[in-house]
mmCIF file of C-alpha atoms in Angstrom:
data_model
loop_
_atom_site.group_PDB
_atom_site.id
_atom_site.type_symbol
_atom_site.label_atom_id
_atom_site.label_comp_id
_atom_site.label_asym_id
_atom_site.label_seq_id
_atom_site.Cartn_x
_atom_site.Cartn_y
_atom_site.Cartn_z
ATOM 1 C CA UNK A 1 0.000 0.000 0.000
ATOM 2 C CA UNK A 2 1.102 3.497 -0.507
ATOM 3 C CA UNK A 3 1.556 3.920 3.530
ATOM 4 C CA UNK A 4 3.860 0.894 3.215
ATOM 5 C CA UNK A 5 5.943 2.378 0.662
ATOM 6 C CA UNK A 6 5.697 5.581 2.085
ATOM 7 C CA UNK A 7 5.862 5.343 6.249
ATOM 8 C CA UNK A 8 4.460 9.189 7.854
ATOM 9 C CA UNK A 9 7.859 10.249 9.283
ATOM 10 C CA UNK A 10 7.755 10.798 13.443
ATOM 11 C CA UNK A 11 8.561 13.902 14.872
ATOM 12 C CA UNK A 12 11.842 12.159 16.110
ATOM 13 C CA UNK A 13 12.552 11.028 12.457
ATOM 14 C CA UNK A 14 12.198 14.333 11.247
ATOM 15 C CA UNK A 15 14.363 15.822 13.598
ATOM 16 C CA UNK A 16 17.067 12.801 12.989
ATOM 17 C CA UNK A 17 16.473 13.809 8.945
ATOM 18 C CA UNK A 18 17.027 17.201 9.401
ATOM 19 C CA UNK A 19 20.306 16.716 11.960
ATOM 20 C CA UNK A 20 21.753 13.938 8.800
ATOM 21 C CA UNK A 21 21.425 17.051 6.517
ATOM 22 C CA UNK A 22 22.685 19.620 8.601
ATOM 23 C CA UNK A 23 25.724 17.763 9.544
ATOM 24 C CA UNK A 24 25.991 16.320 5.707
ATOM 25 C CA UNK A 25 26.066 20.031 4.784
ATOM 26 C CA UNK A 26 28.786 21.137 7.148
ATOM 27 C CA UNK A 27 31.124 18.023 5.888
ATOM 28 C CA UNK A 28 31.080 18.769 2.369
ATOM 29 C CA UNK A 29 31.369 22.688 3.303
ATOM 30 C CA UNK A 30 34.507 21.746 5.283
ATOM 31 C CA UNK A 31 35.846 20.014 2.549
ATOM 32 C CA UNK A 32 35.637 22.925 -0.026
ATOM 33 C CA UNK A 33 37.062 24.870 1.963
ATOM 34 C CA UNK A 34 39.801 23.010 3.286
ATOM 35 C CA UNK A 35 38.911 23.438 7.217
ATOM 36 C CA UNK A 36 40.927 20.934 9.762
ATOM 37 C CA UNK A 37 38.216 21.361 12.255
ATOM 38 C CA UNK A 38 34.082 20.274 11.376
ATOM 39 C CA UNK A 39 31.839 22.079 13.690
ATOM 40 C CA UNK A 40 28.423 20.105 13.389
ATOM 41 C CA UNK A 41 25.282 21.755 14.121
ATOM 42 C CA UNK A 42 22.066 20.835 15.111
ATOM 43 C CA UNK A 43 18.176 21.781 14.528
ATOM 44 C CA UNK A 44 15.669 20.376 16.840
ATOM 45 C CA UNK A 45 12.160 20.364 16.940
ATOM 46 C CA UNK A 46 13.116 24.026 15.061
ATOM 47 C CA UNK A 47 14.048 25.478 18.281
ATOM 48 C CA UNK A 48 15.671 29.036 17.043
ATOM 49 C CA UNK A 49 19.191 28.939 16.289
ATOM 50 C CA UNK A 50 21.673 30.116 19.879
ATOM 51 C CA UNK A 51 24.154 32.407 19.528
ATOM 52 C CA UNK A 52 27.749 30.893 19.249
ATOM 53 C CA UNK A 53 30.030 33.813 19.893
ATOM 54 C CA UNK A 54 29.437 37.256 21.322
ATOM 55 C CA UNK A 55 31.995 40.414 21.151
ATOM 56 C CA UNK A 56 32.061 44.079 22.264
ATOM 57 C CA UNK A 57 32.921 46.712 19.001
ATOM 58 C CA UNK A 58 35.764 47.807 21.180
ATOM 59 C CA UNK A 59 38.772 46.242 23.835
ATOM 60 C CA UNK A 60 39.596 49.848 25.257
ATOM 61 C CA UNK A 61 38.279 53.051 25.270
ATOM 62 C CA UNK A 62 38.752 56.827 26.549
ATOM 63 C CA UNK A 63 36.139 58.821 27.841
ATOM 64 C CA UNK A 64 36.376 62.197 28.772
ATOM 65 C CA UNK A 65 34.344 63.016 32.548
ATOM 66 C CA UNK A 66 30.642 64.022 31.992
ATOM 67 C CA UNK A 67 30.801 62.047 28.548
ATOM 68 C CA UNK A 68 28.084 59.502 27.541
ATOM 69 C CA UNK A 69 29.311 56.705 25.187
ATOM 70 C CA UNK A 70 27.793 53.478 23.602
ATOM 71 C CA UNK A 71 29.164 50.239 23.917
ATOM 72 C CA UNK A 72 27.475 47.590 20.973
ATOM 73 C CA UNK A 73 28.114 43.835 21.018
ATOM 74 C CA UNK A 74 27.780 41.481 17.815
ATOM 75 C CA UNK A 75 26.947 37.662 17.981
ATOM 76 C CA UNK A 76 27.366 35.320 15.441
ATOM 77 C CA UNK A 77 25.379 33.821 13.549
ATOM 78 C CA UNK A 78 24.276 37.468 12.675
ATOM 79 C CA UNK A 79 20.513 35.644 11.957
ATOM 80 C CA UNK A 80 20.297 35.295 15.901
ATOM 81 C CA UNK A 81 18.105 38.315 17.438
ATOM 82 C CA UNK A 82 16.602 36.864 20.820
ATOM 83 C CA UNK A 83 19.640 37.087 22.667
ATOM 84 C CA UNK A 84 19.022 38.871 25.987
ATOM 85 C CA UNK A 85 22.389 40.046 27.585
ATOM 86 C CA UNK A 86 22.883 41.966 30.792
ATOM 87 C CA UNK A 87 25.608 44.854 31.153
ATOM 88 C CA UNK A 88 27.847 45.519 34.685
ATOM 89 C CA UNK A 89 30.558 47.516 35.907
ATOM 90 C CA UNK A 90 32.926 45.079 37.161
ATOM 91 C CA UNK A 91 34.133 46.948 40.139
ATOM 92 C CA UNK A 92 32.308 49.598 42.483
ATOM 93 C CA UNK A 93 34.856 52.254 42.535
ATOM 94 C CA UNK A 94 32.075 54.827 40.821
ATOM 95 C CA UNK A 95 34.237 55.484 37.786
ATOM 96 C CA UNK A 96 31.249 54.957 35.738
ATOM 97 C CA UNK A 97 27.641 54.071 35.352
ATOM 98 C CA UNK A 98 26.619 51.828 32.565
ATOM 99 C CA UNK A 99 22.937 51.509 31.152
ATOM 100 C CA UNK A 100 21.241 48.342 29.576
ATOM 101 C CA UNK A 101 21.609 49.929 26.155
ATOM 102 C CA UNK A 102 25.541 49.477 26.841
ATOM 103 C CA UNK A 103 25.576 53.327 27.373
ATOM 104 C CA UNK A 104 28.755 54.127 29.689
ATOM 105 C CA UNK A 105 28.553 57.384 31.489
ATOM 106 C CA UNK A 106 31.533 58.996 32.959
ATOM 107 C CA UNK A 107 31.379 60.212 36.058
ATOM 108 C CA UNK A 108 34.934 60.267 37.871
ATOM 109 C CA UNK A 109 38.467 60.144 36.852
ATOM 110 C CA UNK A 110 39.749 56.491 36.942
ATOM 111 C CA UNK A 111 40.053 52.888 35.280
ATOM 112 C CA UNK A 112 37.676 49.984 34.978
ATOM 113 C CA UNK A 113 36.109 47.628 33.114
ATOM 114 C CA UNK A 114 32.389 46.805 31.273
ATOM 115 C CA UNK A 115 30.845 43.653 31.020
ATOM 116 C CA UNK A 116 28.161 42.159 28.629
ATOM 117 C CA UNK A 117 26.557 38.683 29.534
ATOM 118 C CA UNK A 118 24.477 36.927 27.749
ATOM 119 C CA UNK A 119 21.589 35.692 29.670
ATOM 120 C CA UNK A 120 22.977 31.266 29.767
ATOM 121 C CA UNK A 121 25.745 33.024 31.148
ATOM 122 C CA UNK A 122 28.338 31.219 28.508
ATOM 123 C CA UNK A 123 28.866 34.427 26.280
ATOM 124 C CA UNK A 124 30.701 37.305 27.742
ATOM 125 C CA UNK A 125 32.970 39.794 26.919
ATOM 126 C CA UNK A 126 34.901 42.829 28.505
ATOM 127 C CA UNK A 127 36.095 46.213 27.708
ATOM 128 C CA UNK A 128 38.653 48.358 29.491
ATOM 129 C CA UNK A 129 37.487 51.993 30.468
ATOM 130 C CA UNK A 130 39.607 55.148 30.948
ATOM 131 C CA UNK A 131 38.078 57.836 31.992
ATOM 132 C CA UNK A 132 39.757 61.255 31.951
ATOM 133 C CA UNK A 133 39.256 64.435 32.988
ATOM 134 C CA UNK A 134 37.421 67.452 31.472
ATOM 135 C CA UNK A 135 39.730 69.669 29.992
ATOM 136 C CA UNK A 136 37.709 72.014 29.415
ATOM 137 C CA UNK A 137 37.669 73.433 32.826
ATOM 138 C CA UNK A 138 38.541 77.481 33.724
ATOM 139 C CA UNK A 139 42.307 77.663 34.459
ATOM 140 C CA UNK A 140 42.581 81.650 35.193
ATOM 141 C CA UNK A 141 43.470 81.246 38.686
ATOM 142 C CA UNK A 142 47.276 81.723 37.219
ATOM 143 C CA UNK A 143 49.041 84.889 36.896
ATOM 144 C CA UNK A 144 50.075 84.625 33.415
ATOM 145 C CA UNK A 145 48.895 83.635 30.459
ATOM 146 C CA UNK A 146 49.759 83.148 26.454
ATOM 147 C CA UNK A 147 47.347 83.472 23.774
ATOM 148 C CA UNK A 148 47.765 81.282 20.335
ATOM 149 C CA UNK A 149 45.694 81.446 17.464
ATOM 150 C CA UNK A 150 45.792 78.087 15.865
ATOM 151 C CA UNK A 151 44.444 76.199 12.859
ATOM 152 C CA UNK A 152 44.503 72.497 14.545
ATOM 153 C CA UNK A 153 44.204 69.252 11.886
ATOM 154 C CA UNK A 154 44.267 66.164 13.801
ATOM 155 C CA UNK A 155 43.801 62.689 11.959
ATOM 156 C CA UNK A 156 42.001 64.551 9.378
ATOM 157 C CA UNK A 157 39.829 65.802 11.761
ATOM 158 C CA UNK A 158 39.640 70.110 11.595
ATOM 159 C CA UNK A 159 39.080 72.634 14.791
ATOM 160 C CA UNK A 160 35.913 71.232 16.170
ATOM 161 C CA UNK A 161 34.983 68.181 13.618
ATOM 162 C CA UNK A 162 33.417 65.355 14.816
ATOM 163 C CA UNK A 163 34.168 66.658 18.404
ATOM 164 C CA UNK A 164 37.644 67.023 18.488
ATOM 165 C CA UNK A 165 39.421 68.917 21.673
ATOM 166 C CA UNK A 166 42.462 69.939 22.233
ATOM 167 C CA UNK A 167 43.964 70.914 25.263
ATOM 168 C CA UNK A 168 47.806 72.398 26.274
ATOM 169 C CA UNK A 169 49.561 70.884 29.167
ATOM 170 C CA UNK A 170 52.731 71.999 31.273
ATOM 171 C CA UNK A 171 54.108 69.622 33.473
ATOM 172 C CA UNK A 172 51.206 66.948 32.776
ATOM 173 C CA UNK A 173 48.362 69.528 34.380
ATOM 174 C CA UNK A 174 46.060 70.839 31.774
ATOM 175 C CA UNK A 175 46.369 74.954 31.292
ATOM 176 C CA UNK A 176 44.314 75.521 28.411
ATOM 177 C CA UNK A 177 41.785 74.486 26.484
ATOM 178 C CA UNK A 178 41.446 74.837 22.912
ATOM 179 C CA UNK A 179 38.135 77.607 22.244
ATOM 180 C CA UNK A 180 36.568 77.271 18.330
ATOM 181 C CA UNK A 181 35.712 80.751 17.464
ATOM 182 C CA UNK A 182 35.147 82.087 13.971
ATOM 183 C CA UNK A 183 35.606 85.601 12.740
ATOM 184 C CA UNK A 184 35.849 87.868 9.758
ATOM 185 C CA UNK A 185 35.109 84.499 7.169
ATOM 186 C CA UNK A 186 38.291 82.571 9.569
ATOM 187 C CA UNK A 187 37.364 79.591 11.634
ATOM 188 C CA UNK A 188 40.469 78.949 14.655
ATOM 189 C CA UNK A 189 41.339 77.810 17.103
ATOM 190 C CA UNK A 190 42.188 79.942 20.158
ATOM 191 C CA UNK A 191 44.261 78.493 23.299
ATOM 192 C CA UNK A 192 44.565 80.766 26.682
ATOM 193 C CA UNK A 193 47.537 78.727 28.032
ATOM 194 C CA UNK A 194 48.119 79.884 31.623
ATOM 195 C CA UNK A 195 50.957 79.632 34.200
ATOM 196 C CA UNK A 196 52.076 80.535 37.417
ATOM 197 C CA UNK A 197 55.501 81.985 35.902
ATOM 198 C CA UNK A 198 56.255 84.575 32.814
ATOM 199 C CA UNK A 199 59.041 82.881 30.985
ATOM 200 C CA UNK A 200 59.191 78.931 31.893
ATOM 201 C CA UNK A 201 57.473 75.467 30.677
ATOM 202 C CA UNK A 202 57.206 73.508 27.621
ATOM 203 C CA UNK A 203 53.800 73.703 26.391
ATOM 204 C CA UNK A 204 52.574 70.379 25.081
ATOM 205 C CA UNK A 205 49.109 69.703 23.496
ATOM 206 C CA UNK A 206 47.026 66.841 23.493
ATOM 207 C CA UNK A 207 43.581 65.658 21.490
ATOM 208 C CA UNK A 208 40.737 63.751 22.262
ATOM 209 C CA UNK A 209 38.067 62.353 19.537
ATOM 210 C CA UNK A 210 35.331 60.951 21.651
ATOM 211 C CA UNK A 211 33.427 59.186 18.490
ATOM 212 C CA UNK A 212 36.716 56.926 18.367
ATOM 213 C CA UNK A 213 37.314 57.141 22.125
ATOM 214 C CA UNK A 214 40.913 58.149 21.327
ATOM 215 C CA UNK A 215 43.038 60.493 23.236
ATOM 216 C CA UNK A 216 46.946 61.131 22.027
ATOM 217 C CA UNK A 217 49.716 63.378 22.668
ATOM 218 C CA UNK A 218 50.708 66.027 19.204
ATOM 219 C CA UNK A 219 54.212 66.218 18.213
ATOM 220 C CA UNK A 220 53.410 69.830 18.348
ATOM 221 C CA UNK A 221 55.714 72.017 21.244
ATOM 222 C CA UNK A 222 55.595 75.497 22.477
ATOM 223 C CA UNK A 223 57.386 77.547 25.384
ATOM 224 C CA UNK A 224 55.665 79.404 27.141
ATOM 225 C CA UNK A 225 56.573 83.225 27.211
ATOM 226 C CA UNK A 226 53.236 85.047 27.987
ATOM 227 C CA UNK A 227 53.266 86.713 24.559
ATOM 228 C CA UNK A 228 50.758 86.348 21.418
ATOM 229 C CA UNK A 229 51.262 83.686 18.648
ATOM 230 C CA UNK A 230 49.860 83.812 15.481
ATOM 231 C CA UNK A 231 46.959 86.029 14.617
ATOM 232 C CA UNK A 232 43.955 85.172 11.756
ATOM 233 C CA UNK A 233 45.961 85.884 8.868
ATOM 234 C CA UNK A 234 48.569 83.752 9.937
ATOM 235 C CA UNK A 235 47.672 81.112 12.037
ATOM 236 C CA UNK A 236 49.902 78.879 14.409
ATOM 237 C CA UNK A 237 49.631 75.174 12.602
ATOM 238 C CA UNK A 238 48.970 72.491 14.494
ATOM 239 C CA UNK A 239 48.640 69.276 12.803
ATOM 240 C CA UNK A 240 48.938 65.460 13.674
#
């Protein structure tokens, strides 16, 4: 009869078919492409498909103080969507706060790291944060100052573009912070450098891009000698 020649497959069968084809596909994959290793998989009773590997977009960051930043993980296969994952600060020193969107907020000067777990708990991965301090503080509580007028390129990135700051340092402490102004048609860069003496201290300037979470010292030097440097028509270059 046609049910003899043709048996109604079982649940169980089906799920035995399906798990011969899946692993049949995987073998001849591995052999076009030459893998050592065959990593079967499995499909049962069409139970969604877990994620097999989880990883945060970044290892490290830099965040300046009173900065928000996102955090995104990927998983693999990209077809898997249900994953539920839960974010933590590792330690409780208050360096920052972190959101269940993966948004870090900075909120004190210090080092520490993120977490993202997915919810079995066999996915995780870490990031390290740096959080720094906000240069752009008021440092006129110094006698002297020095005014340059700057056109600042860093990384391709001009003045103020995607967020760029720039700050001058003398002896590591930050003395100045670099002001986007534009006038008469010129867009600059202005830095109020101040110090406690007239004629002393090599100025050093350093960048931050928050979008790349990136912070770097410029090859660029000055010493400091309370006078004015560069003016619109001829501004001081500054370029990494």
């Amino acid at each position: 009869t046609d049910s003899q020649r043709h048996p109604a497959s079982s649940p169980q069968t089906k799920g035995m078919v399906r798990r011969r084809r899946c692993h049949l596909l995987t073998f001849l994959l591995s052999l076009c492409l030459g893998l050592s290793t065959i990593t079967s998989c499995e499909v049962i009773n069409d139970e969604p498909l877990a994620a097999l590997w989880m990883e945060l977009d970044h290892d490290s960051i830099v965040v300046m103080m009173g900065d928000t930043c996102r955090l995104n993980m990927r998983v693999l296969p990209d077809t898997v969507t249900n994953i539920t994952a839960f974010w933590e600060v590792i330690d409780t020193t208050g360096v920052i706060n972190v959101t269940q969107n993966g948004d870090v907020i900075a909120t004190q000067v210090g080092e520490t790291d993120v977490r993202v777990v997915a919810a079995n708990e066999r996915l995780q991965d870490t990031c390290h944060v740096e959080v720094i301090e906000d240069w752009r503080e008021v440092y006129d509580t110094y006698p002297y100052d020095m005014l340059v007028y700057a056109d600042v390129d860093v990384l391709g990135h001009h003045n103020d573009a995607d967020g760029l700051r720039v700050a001058a340092f003398i002896d590591g402490e930050v003395r100045g912070f670099g002001e986007v102004r534009t006038d008469h048609g010129v867009t600059y860069t202005l830095f109020r450098i101040w110090h406690y003496r007239p004629r002393t201290g090599n100025v050093t300037f350093r960048y931050y891009l928050p979008h790349q979470f990136a912070t770097g010292e410029l090859e660029f030097e000055m010493y400091f000698d309370g006078a004015v440097h560069g003016q619109l028509n001829n501004l001081i270059s500054i370029t990494q």
